[in-house]
Short mmCIF file of C-alpha atoms and ligand atoms in Angstrom, two decimals:
data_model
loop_
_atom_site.label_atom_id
_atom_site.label_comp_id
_atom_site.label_asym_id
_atom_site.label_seq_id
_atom_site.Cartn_x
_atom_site.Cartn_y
_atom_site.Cartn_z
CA UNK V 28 5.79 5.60 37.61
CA UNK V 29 5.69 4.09 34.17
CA UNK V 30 7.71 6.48 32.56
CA UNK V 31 10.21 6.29 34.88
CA UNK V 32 10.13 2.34 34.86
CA UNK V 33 10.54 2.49 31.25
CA UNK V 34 13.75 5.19 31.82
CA UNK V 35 15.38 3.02 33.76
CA UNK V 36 14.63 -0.34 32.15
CA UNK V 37 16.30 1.53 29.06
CA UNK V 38 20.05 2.91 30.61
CA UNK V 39 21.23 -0.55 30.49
CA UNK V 40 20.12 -3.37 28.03
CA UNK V 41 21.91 -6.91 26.83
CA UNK V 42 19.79 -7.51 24.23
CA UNK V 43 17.10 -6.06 22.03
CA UNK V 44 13.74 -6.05 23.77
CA UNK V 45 10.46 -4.87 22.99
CA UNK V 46 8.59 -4.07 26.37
CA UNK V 47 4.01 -3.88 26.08
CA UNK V 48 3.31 -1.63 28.82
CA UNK V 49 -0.03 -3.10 29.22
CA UNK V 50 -1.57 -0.31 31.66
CA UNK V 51 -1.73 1.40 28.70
CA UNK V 52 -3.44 -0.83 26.86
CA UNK V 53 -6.08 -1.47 29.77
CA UNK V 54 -5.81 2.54 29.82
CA UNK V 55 -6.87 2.99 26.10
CA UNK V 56 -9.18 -0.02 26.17
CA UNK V 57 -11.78 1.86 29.14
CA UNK V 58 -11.67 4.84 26.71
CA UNK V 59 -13.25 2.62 24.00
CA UNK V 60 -15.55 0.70 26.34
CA UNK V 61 -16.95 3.87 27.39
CA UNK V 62 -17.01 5.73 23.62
CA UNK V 63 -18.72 3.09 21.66
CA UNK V 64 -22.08 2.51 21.64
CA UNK V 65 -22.44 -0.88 22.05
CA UNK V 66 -19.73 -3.24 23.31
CA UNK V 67 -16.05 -3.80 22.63
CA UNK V 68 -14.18 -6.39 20.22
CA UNK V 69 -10.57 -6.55 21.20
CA UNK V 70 -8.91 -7.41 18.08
CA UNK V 71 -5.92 -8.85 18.77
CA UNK V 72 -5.22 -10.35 15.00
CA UNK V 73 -1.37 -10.28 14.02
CA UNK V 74 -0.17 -11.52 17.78
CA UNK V 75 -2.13 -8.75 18.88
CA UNK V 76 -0.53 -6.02 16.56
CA UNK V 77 3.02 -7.12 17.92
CA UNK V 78 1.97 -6.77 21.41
CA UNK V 79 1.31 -10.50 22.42
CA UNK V 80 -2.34 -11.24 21.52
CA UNK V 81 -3.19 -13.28 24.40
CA UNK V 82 -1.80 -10.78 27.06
CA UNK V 83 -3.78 -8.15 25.39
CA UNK V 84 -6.50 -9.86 25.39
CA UNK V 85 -6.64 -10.65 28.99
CA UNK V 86 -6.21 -6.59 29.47
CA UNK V 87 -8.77 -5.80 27.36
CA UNK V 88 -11.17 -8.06 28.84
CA UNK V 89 -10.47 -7.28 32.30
CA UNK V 90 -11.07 -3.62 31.13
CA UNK V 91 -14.52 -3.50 29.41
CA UNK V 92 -14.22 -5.56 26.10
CA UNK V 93 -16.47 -8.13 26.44
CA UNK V 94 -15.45 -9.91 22.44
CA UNK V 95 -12.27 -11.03 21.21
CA UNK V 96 -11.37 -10.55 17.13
CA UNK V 97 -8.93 -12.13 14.88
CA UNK V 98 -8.40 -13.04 11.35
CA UNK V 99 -7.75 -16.47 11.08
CA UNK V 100 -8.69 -19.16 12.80
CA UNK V 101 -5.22 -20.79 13.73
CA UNK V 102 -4.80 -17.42 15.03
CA UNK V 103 -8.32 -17.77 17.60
CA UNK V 104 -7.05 -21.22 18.37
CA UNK V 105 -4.13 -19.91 20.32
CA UNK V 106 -6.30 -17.54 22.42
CA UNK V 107 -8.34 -20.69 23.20
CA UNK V 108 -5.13 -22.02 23.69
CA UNK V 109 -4.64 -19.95 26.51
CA UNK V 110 -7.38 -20.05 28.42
CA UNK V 111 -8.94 -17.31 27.06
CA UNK V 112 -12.84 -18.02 27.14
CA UNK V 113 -14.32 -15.27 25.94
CA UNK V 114 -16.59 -14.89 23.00
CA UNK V 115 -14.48 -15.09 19.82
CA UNK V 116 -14.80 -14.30 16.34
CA UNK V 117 -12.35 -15.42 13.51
CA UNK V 118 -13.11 -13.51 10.01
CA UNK V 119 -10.85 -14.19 7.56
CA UNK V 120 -10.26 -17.79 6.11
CA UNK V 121 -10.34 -20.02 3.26
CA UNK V 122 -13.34 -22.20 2.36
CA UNK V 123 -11.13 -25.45 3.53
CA UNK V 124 -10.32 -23.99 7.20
CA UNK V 125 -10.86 -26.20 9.81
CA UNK V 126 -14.18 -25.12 10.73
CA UNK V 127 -14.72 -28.75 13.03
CA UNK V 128 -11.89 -26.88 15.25
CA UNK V 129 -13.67 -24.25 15.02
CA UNK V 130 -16.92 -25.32 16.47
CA UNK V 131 -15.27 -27.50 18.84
CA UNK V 132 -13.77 -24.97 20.60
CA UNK V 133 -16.62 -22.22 20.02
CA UNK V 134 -15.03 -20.19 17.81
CA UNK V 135 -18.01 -17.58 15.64
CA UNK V 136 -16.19 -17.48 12.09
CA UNK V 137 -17.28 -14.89 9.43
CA UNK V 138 -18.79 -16.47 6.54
CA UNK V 139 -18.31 -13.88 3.08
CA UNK V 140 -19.79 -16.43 0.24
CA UNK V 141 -21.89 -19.03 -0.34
CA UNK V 142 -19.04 -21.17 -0.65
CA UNK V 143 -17.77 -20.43 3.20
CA UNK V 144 -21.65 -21.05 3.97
CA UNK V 145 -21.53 -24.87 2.31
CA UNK V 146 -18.50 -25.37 4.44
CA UNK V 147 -19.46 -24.29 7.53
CA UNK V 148 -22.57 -25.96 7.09
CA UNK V 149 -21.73 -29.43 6.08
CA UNK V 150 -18.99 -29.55 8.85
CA UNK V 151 -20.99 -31.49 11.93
CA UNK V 152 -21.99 -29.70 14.64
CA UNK V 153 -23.66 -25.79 14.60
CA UNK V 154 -21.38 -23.19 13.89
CA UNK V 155 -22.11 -20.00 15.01
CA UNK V 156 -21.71 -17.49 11.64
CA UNK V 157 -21.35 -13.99 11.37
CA UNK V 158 -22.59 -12.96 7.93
CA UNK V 159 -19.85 -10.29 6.36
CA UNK V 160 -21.12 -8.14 3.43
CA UNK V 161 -19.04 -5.46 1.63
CA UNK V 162 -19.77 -2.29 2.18
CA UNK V 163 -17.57 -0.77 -0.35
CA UNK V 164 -13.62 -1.73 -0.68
CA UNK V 165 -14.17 -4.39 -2.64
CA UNK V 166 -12.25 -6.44 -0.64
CA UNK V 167 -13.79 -8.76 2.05
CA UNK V 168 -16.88 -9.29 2.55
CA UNK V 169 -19.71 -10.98 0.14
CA UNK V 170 -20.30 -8.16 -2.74
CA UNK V 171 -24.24 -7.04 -2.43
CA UNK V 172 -25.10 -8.38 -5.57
CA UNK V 173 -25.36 -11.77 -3.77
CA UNK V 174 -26.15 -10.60 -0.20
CA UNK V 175 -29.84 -11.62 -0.55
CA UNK V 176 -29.01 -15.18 -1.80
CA UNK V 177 -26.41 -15.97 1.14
CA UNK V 178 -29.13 -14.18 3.81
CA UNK V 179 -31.58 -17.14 2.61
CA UNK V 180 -29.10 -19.87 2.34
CA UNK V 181 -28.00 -19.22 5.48
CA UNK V 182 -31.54 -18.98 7.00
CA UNK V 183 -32.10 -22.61 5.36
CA UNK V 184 -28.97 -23.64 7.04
CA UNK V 185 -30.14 -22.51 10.50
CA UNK V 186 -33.66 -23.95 10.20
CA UNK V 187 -31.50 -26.81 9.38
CA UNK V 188 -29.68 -26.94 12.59
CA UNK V 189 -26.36 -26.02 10.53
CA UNK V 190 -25.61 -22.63 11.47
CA UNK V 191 -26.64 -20.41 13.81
CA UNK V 192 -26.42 -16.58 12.22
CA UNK V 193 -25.32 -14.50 15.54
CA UNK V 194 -24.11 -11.74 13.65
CA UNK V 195 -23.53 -9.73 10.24
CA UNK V 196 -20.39 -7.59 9.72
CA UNK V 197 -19.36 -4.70 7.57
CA UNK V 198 -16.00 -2.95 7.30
CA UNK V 199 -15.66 0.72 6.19
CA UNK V 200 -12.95 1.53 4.27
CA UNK V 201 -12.54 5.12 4.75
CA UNK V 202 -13.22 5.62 8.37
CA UNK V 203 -10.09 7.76 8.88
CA UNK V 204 -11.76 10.56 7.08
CA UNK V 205 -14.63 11.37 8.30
CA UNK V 206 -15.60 13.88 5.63
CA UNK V 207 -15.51 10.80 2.94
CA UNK V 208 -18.73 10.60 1.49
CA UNK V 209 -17.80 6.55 1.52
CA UNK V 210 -18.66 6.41 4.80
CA UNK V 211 -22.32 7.62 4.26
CA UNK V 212 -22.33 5.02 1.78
CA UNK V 213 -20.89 2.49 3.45
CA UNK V 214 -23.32 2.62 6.68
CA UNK V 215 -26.23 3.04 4.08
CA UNK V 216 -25.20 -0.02 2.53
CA UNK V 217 -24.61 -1.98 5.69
CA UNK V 218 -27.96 -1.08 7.05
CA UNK V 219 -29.56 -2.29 3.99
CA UNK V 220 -27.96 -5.51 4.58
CA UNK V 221 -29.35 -5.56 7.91
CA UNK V 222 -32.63 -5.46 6.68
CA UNK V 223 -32.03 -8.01 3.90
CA UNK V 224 -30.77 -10.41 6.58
CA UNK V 225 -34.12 -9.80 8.46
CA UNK V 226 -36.31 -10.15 5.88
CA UNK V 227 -34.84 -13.92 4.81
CA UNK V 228 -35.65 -14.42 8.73
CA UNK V 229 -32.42 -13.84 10.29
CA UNK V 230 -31.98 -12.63 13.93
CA UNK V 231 -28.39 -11.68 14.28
CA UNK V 232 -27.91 -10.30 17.99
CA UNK V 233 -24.25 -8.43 16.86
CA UNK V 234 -24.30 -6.04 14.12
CA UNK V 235 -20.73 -4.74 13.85
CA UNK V 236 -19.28 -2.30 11.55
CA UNK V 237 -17.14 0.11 13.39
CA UNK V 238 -13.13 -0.58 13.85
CA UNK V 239 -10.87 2.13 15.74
CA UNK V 240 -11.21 5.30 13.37
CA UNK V 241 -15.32 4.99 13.25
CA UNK V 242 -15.35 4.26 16.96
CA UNK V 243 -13.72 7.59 17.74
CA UNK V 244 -15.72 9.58 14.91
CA UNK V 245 -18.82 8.31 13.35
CA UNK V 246 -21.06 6.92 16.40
CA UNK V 247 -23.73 6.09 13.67
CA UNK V 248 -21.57 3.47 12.48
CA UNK V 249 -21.54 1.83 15.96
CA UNK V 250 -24.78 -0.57 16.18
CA UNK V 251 -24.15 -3.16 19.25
CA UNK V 252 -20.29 -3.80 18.44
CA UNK V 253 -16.73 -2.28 17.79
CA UNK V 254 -14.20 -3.91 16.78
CA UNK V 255 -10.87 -1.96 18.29
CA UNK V 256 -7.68 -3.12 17.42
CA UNK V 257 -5.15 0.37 16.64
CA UNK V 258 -6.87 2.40 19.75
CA UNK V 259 -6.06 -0.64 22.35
CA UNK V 260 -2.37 -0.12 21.07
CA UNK V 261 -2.65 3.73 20.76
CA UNK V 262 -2.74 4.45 17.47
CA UNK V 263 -5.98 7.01 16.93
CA UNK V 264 -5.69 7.69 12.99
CA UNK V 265 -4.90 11.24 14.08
CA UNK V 266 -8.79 11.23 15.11
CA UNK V 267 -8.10 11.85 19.31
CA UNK V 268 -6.99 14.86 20.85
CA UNK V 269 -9.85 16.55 18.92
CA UNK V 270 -12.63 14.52 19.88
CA UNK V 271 -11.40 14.54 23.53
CA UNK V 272 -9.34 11.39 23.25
CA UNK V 273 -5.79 10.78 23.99
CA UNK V 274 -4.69 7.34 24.10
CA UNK V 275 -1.33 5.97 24.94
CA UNK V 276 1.13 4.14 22.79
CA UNK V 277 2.51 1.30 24.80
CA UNK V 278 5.52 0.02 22.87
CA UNK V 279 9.19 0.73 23.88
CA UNK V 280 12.23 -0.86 21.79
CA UNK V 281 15.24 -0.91 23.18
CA UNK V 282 18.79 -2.27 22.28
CA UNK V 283 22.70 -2.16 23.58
CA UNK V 284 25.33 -0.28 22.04
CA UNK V 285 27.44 -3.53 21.22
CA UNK V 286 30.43 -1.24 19.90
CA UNK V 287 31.49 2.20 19.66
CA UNK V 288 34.51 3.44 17.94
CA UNK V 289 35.93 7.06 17.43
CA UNK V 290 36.19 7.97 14.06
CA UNK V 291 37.49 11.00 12.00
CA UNK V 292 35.92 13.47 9.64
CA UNK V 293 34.70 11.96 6.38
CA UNK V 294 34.70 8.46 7.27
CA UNK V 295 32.14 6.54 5.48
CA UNK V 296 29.84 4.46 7.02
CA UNK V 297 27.90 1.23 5.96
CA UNK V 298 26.54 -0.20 2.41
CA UNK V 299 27.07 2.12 -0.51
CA UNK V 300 29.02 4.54 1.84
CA UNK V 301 25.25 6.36 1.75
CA UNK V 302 26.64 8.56 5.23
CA UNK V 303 29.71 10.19 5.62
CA UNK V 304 31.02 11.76 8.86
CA UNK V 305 30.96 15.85 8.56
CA UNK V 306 33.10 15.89 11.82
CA UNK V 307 35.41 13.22 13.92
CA UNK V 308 32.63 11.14 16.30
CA UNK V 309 31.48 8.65 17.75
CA UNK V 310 29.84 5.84 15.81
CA UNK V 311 27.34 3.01 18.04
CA UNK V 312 26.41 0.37 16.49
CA UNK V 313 23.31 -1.05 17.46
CA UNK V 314 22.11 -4.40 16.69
CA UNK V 315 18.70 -4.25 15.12
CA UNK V 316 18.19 -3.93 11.25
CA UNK V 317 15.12 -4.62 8.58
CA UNK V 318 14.87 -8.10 9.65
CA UNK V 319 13.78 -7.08 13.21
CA UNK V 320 11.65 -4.30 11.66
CA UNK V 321 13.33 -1.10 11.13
CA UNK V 322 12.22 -0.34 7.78
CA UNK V 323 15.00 0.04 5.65
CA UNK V 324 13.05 2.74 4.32
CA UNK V 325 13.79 5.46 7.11
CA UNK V 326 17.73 5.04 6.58
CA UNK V 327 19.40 8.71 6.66
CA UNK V 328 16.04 9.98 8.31
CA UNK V 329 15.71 7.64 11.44
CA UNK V 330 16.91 8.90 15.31
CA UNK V 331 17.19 6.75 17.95
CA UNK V 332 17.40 8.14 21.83
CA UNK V 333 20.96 7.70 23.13
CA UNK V 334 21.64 9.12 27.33
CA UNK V 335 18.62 11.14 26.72
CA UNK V 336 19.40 12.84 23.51
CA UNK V 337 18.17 12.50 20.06
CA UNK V 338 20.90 10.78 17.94
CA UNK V 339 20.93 9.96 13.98
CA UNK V 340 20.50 6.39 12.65
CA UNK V 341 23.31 6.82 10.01
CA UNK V 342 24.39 5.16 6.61
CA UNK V 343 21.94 2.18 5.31
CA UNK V 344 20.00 0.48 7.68
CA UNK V 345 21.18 -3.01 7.18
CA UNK V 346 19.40 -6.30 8.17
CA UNK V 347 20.86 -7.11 11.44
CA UNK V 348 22.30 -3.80 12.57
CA UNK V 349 22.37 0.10 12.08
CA UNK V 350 24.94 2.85 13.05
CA UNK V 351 23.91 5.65 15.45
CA UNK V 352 25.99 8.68 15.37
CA UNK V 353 27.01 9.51 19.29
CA UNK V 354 28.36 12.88 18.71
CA UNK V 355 31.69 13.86 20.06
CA UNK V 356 30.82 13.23 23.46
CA UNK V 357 30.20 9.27 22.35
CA UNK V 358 28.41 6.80 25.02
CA UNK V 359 29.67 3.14 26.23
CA UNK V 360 29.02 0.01 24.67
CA UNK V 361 26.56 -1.96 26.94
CA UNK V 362 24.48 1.27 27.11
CA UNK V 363 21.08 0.98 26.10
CA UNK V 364 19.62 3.11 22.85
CA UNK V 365 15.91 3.66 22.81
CA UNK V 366 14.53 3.01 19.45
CA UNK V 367 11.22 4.30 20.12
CA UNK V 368 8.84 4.48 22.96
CA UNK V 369 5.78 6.31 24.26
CA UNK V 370 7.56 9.76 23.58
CA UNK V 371 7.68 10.85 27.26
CA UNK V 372 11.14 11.17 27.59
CA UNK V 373 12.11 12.82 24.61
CA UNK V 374 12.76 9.23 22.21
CA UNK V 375 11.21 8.77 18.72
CA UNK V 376 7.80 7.13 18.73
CA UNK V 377 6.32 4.84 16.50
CA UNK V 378 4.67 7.43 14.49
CA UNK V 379 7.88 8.76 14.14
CA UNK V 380 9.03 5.64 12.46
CA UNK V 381 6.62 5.60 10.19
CA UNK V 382 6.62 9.10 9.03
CA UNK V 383 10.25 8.48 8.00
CA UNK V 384 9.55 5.20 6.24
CA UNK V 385 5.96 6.51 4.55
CA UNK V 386 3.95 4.36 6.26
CA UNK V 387 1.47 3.78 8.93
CA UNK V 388 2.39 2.78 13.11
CA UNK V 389 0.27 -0.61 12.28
CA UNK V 390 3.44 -1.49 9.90
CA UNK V 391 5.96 -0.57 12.23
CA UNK V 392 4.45 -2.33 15.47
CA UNK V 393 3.52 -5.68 13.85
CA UNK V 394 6.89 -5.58 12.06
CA UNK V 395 8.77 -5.81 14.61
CA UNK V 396 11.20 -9.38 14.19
CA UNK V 397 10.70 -12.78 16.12
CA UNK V 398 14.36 -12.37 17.25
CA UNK V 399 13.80 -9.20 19.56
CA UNK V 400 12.74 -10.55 23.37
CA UNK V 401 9.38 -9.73 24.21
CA UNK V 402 8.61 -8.66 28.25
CA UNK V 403 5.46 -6.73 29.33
CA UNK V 404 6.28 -3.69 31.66
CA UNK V 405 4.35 -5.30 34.86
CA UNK V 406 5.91 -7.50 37.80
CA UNK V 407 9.58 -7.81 37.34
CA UNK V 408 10.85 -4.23 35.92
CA UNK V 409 8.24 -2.36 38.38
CA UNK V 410 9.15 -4.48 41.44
CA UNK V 411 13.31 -4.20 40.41
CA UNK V 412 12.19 -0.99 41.01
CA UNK V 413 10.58 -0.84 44.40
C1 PLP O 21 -8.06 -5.17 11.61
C2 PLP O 21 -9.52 -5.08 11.55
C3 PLP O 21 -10.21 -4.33 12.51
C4 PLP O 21 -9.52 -3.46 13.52
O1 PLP O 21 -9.16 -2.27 12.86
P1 PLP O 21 -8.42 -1.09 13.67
O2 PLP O 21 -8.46 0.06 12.76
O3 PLP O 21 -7.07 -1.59 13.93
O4 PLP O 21 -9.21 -0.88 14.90
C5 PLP O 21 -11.58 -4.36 12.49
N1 PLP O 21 -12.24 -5.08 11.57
C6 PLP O 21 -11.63 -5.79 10.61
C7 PLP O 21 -12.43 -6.55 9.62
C8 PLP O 21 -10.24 -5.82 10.56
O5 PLP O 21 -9.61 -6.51 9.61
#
């Protein structure tokens, strides 16, 4: 039903759209809620990875996450925004962030440094904190050298009636490979902080450690929370079919042929005349380029899916517009090219796109530009249908 919904949505198109299939994510989200351990952070940071953070979120939550997850706090705003009531956790701001907004509208914020702490503290009202140590990326996260002082300034900022501590967080930074003797170390680390945070007389309910990769690999890493934001979207880190889990990528991009033009053998074709023809064709030309997220990286590698057939991107992929080489058989301008999609009926799929640009889905799914419509595949396509 949803492959064929997405088949048909894609033979005609007027403009470039980007369609969230969100049965997918509500698919992929159960697989989660039942895998992890404890319960289920939808992180829906970064518009919700490209797929529209607050319709995610509603998904997720009517699926078996019971948390919400973003970085900043403008970001957690919106979901309040939106009606979205849920418990909410923002991790990833500067010491000046609007913290009274925060506590206004019950919004937990991670707090990496003493400095965050005085913030959060001194702003009226009682935030509710989740402590974040580093567990070894040297990146976010307070470094363990001064865990042990923030544990007991934040324990004289609860008995204060500052803060209230609900939670300490860890991130691991090699969770994709599970052989990585980081992640013994990072879990060692993070249960030491536990402990530290215990003995300055904290009693964090939510211990959280665990994104998408260690959710699907490392259940020791769970503890009572997982923060999933790549699995809701499908994107397992090559950890699924072997574990038992196959989750389903929910993005399809699709665009018009604006023009097509017959052309002879050896013409050159866009910037640099990097392509030219080896036979007379049919060039497309479809209007999406680097600013609406095809990496200009995967030019002379890139396919798109044109009446059901693979088809090269050809020549440079420009900002606003690449050329797709129809073969001699050609297509019709007004016809609609898939750029990528679940993979179900033969099209590229995001992994595709970012094997030919080196780099990961994540990239190519929260790349995608401001200019390409957004639609979720539910109510209007499905019912055009029936
Ligand atoms: C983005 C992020 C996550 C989610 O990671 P996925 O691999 O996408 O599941 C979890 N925790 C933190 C701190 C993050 O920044």
């Amino acid at each position: 039903m949803t492959g064929l919904a997405v088949q048909s949505h894609a033979a005609t198109s007027t403009r470039p759209r980007l369609t969230v299939d969100l049965a997918s994510v509500a698919r992929n989200t159960r697989l989660f809620a039942e895998r992890a351990a404890g319960t289920v952070m939808a992180v829906v940071k970064a518009d919700g990875y490209g797929y529209g953070a607050s319709d995610v979120a509603r998904t997720a939550l009517a699926h078996g996450a019971t948390w919400l997850g973003v970085t900043r706090l403008d970001e957690a705003l919106v979901l309040r925004d939106a009606g979205l009531v849920a418990p909410l956790l923002s991790w990833l701001n500067p010491v000046d962030a609007d913290y009274a907004s925060a506590i206004a509208r019950d919004v937990d914020v991670a707090v990496p440094s003493l400095e965050h702490l005085s913030a959060v503290a001194a702003t009226p009202g009682r935030a509710r904190v989740h402590l974040h140590v580093d567990v070894g990326m040297a990146r976010d996260g307070a470094p363990p050298a001064v865990w042990g002082r923030l544990c007991r300034a934040a324990r004289l900022a609860e008995l204060r009636g500052e803060v209230k501590v609900v939670g300490v967080m860890g991130h691991l930074g090699c969770a994709d490979d599970p052989t990585d003797e980081c992640n013994a170390i990072g879990r060692t680390r993070f249960s030491w902080a536990v402990d530290v945070a215990h003995a300055a007389g904290l009693r964090p309910r939510e211990r959280h450690l665990a994104a998408t990769a260690a959710t699907l690999a490392d259940p020791r890493a769970h503890h009572t929370l997982s923060r999933v934001g790549a699995g809701l979207y499908g994107i397992d880190y090559g950890l699924g079919p072997e574990r038992g889990v196959l989750l389903r990528p929910a993005l399809t991009l699709t665009a018009p042929l604006v023009q097509v033009r017959r052309v002879q053998v050896g013409t050159a074709v866009g910037y640099g005349h990097a392509h030219r023809t080896d036979r007379a064709t049919h060039l497309g030309l479809v209007p999406l380029g680097y600013a609406d997220g095809l990496p200009r990286a995967a030019s002379g590698r890139a396919e798109v899916l044109v009446r059901g057939r693979r088809r090269p991107v050809v020549g440079r992929i420009s900002m606003d517009q690449v050329v797709v080489d129809l073969g001699p058989e050609g297509a019709d301008a007004g016809e609609a090219v898939t750029v990528f999609g679940p993979g179900t009926c033969g099209e590229p799929t995001v992994a595709d796109w970012a094997a030919w640009s080196g780099t990961i889905e994540h990239e190519i799914i929260t790349g995608i530009g401001a200019r390409v419509e957004r639609g979720t595949l539910a109510g209007t396509h499905l019912r055009s249908l029936a």
